Amino acid sequence: MSSVESHQEQLSQSDPSPSPNSCSSFELLDMDTGSLYEPVSPHWFYCKIIDSKETWIPFNSEDSQQLEEAYGSGKDCNGRVVPTDGGRYDVHLGERMRYAVYWDELASEVRRCTWFYKGDKDNKYVPYSESFSQVLEETYMLAVTLDEWKKKLESPNREIIILHNPKLMVHYQPVAGSDEWGSTPTEQGRPRTVKRGVENISVDIHCGEPLQIDHLVFVVHGIGPACDLRFRSIVQCVNDFRSVSLNLLQTHFKKAQENQQIGRVEFLPVNWHSPLHSTGVDVDLQRITLPSINRLRHFTNDTILDVFFYNSPTYCQTIVDTVASEMNRIYTLFLQRNPDFKGGVSIAGHSLGSLILFDILTNQKDSLRDMDSEKDAPNIVMDEGDTLTLEEDLKKLQLSEFFNLFEKEKVDKEALALCTDKDLQEMGIPLGPRKKILNYFRTRKNLMGINRPTLQPASGVTISNILKEPGFCSKTNATGNGDYLDVGIGQVSVKYPRLIYKPEIFFAFGSPIGMFLTVRGLKRIDPNYKFPTCKGFFNIYHPFDPVAYRIEPMVVPGVEFEPMLIPHHKGRKRMHLELREGLTRMSMDLKNNLLGSLRMAWKSFTRAPYPALQASETTEETEAESESSSEKLSDVNTEETPVTVKEEVPPINVGMLNGGQRIDYVLQEKPIESFNEYLFALQSHLCYWESEDTVLLVLKEIYQTQGIFLDQPLQ
């Protein structure tokens, strides 16, 4: 309070009227004329570095109220921790710092704000420090109670603040050079506006998020540290995705919210780029990178090379381990902080992140099914690799009695793998054991890549999981051994970690999964195949996205059909699409009518004369012919215009990868995007974070698993 008293003494010297100089006298004056002065309502802010500049952002109203209650509880603030932002950040009151809970992020300063001044280059208001705000508030209270204004204060930074009246308060920057000569700062320069209370400044303060969490979604990014055209991180992009979802819940699930059936969906980012590039690979790359076009080469090393890293056994192992361990760690921490959570978990991946999740999900194990499969078919489960001896292999096949015979003939595993049925017969082995041995070693050749040295199979987890399904992909062996499962599909040999939960739905945004599977040598996905632990799979993409590929043609290769069109979040098609379809429909209707009238005229000229008694019959026949001809025309037209097929053609069966539902979902391009597809190609690949249509599809599918539907079905 010494600074307050010094300011008050300075004010009393310039003012002939007596003025109090202690807190007790303030309280006395406030009691006498309390109706004139009302205490300021504080609001809590935190500081973020945006574009190398400090920006003060207000907490939402609920978080600010919680912080104020903790501050005014009278307890020691040093050990108080208040969760904010839906539990994603913790505020340490004693330190006045804000820390991220689930990911690494620089700590932010927190401030209890009451007084603000306008910044240098923008119209945003900057809060004064808490100590100086207290000085300003006490000076303001003194001016109000005494009705004496034009109070002048000097801030710790030698800035001048003048309170002219309750509606006019200004702030002057210190004059350069005044400190060197020891003179006091003067009122020079452009004055800045000073405001008291957050209600007097233009700032958006949100109400807060629902406490109830219905579902948890992990979001995995693609190549590089930046996820959109503004070079923002995955954390910032997921924040946008979450904000859009909160707005859509209020507009499209209003009835369920009013009935307190739902709360919100929590989206948490998963970062694998930083751990990958902290392995020292950047230093190794820098030594061999050419010095020319330095920025472009740095961009390539930091982003595009992530694709090559994923095709490398060493760094692929690092990536899948990082993604799986991060999702397991965050899930465990989330349950610790939300012990009442009973909802499900889904995962979403963007670009290369969707491929990483696809491979991890493909290589998961459903424990009960795996145990049954190992009992039924132990000869095809190769999780242990090629580490068993010949004696152990024969014991596994219950043929141990033939080990001495092989040992006598000096036949080891490699020699036995080269033996034919005739060779085994000459050794005196019966037909049944011969078939078992040949089948076992033929399967081992296929699984271990002996006959296909150019394609390395994935780890045993991949093999066992794919074999346990009714055929992920089938291919004919060149040696004439019949059909076998091509489980290699070009994947690098890594050991895929297991998730500690079973995801309900897998969402892929702008995904190259189809392209990678094709390049790996996979020609088709068996319609009966499904993820071992995940029920749903949605491949969502923008029509101009250069990285996105379809999945359904790999499941149903012989049928050509359009992907599912994602409805506009306002419940209609975009205007330019409606106009285009309307013009197409109009031209086809004109064509149909013209052809129909010409056909009827031709029939009237060429029709043979009928007796008068058959006039009624001929009329009926003519009508029947016209109806049949119109049906034929409509059939022809539906082939030309796929728009009309959607309502008449029965649902297309695209397998069990998404539980029997459609897999490919395409967004509607915006009118401006339709003018030039190439101009908006890159933007299309990064559009999903702020796309209401994408977020609404995710919310709709998640809440459908809980029996909750949109207020009005979108078309």
Steps between C-alpha positions, in 0.01 A plus 500: 500500500802732507463581130134578554577732789772682303259560212239626742747732669597641162135556420439667837782750438345614175152510649426764775211296637588229754506149369531174689819302479408162647272209418286564807425853387410360154251268663359784709445722197355208310250442779397865496449523125485134406233551240741688276767232482459140387792255514633381168425145386828319423543255215787255453719503187795298374780607266573319173786565257336538159716604205785591739273739686335475839123473483279496807203265468215488752397177668142402440251623756480172692877460529543862606237456768672187630836678511347796683334272754828319562678835530247637747463184707747630757717188473863497401516537121850354465376143480169564325455347154186582302418299184382719212408472130305180549779345708765538229696763696585545867550843658737518795366797691810564707727509195238675285590254222291283268629154397376258231396161635506258207775642276821701519453874480670807639342617823290819479484786747165545676371832632202622698403801291298811587662789306599505132663730246497486122804337338750647255412370155158347541174575676540224757516601863791400721445444875712684756685297759300398805696727735466810284135420428444512875662845512279618215188362667574669832573829324177466305307431821652811659406713200142369501444542872645854506370588153845638419652395171802567277701262711846425360691178568835364390534129428810295586600534133486884536179517298251777583134419566254785544144448628313799355153367583329159521462487122833654396820341625820508293844343498823666372817315407827618669709748302838367387792654687306620801660240727854607404448857623296401802200702392144379545306379197262741335174467311641455153422267214173353394275419796353152535163415638476352849202286599381371835340155507480234231143600413630828352741345250416321176591138565316173440445299817353156450261337742702183544472133411260238640654304782364167379724323244316243289780384271877534462668541161876490439617699197830409327663749262666441164840602367688795647439707813250735331144385429345786302584790271562725801777262613323421825574198711275198550397640839367822349323320214332256738391799708316628192349157440379490860355851484306416185363186667379697803315743273342219298384322815306813597337531157450140383462311830301766682223267619746248641686779680181644645404152625852464644557187294836613370793711611784531250765307308860550608763518225865458606800536264774238464840633389756260349706746292697647790611164650602379153717803424652501849679173421789690336389430145484873425870540581587206278292643216653843537849362440400364159259777395621725218543868589300629203129593529538463874140578597351251257738226610426572867127480425552168322705356788241613753184387321511288185770268631256382769349277230840338436561468873180298527628262232825449692502212752692701760294817494171322426546318829559836672187650345259217583644467850460875557141512371383194694683588823373859487141388454537248784664758726241767430217251545634391841549861610154591374339224708692616807369854458150387400420197720128519414560468124297212354508590131678341209818589314550571130805601299549737209798550272588762243706417191794273597359480853203303367734246339687459830172434680384261227815291539474503879134396490573228245761353733295504820397179673159406623610283792213250502504446125880465494493230768239302308694532175821382660322189629333423167791572264835501679682426177431841346569726796850633451518769767823356634674538166745231381660429839375142556727204443404205279429288808270771638326534164433126484381500860264780412363287217483194731751317278790466744551132414646598162774724645752214531437407136573856383806516725628173354456635145666832609191697402469834676225764465640651180541158340154393610352815347647393165366144517217390274229247568701239309806561716304452821338187360841351421602569861212280614270769640126419471259708294334684792822629661637586154203729430533667841871566451461629144211729596689633800817588313309634198315736733827597670655583162212726410492673837874550537543626144728223372337497160450881494827666603391839369202520734573487871202403710408694806554358845324188623222715637407602148515146372291344770239772496453495125499121483230478764266699279342328199763641264636852500634451151532194277763430240613199297840351575723475196625157605157348452421445865155655465369817664666651802465817700739772393562630848820683415338788306833681503494611862827542684576248769405665829331386818172683540407593858160428647246757610354466849148570372284404205415796274141518387549701180801593288468828304751568220526857365668554162645151520748330262423155644366364170808615309746354752320165508505486120869592481575232759355245260154457647252463215181464698359486851281203576140616568495293819810666643463736796732648760554260791406759764325786315145482362476812281713662231419824314721630219416873477655718232461819297445439126806714411732355766813381310605264781165324555408164343191281513469165682172353372630409148752271672215317674266487199736527201250393236237767568523871425305722736527846649608568861249617756445876480532661842196726561549870558479579871205733427302213358530558127738471211716796417328735257737448207463121528122531508511731199725264307285197578185698421631598157606140431161372605321763289698416188432129547128564548489703178687224320264233635188695403631568151594137440167381642296731276701398193450131579125546549474691169691227317274229648190692394625500138606137492217343707275256309123577494292327770129413501277740686414240760868479604541872552494477877751216498736689273481799729604288794780342297621841390509619856684187606750546217553864589554407862746226411683732260521769764636243743762399243589862442527560870728199526721642230500839662597367838814362344582843362413693816626339821306761696171312455652162581542570870134465591414203273803272524501267803769558764848392396667239715858612565599235750543493875785749537244754622249253637316473168465877454656717233865595546581789261344838579570808287454863603323755283737755353429867553384714205831687480692171504311368198646774278853359515570158647880537485503834676328357808667158499737563792233684696265206444744265672507723808133601516370236740583676829244778448251310284156495662390221266790278608449566871126441475552162331739402780253607770207332324678165476630516857165582656318244286691232692328638814154512343498880465419658163493842339204727567424504127650242261720664237445432131 
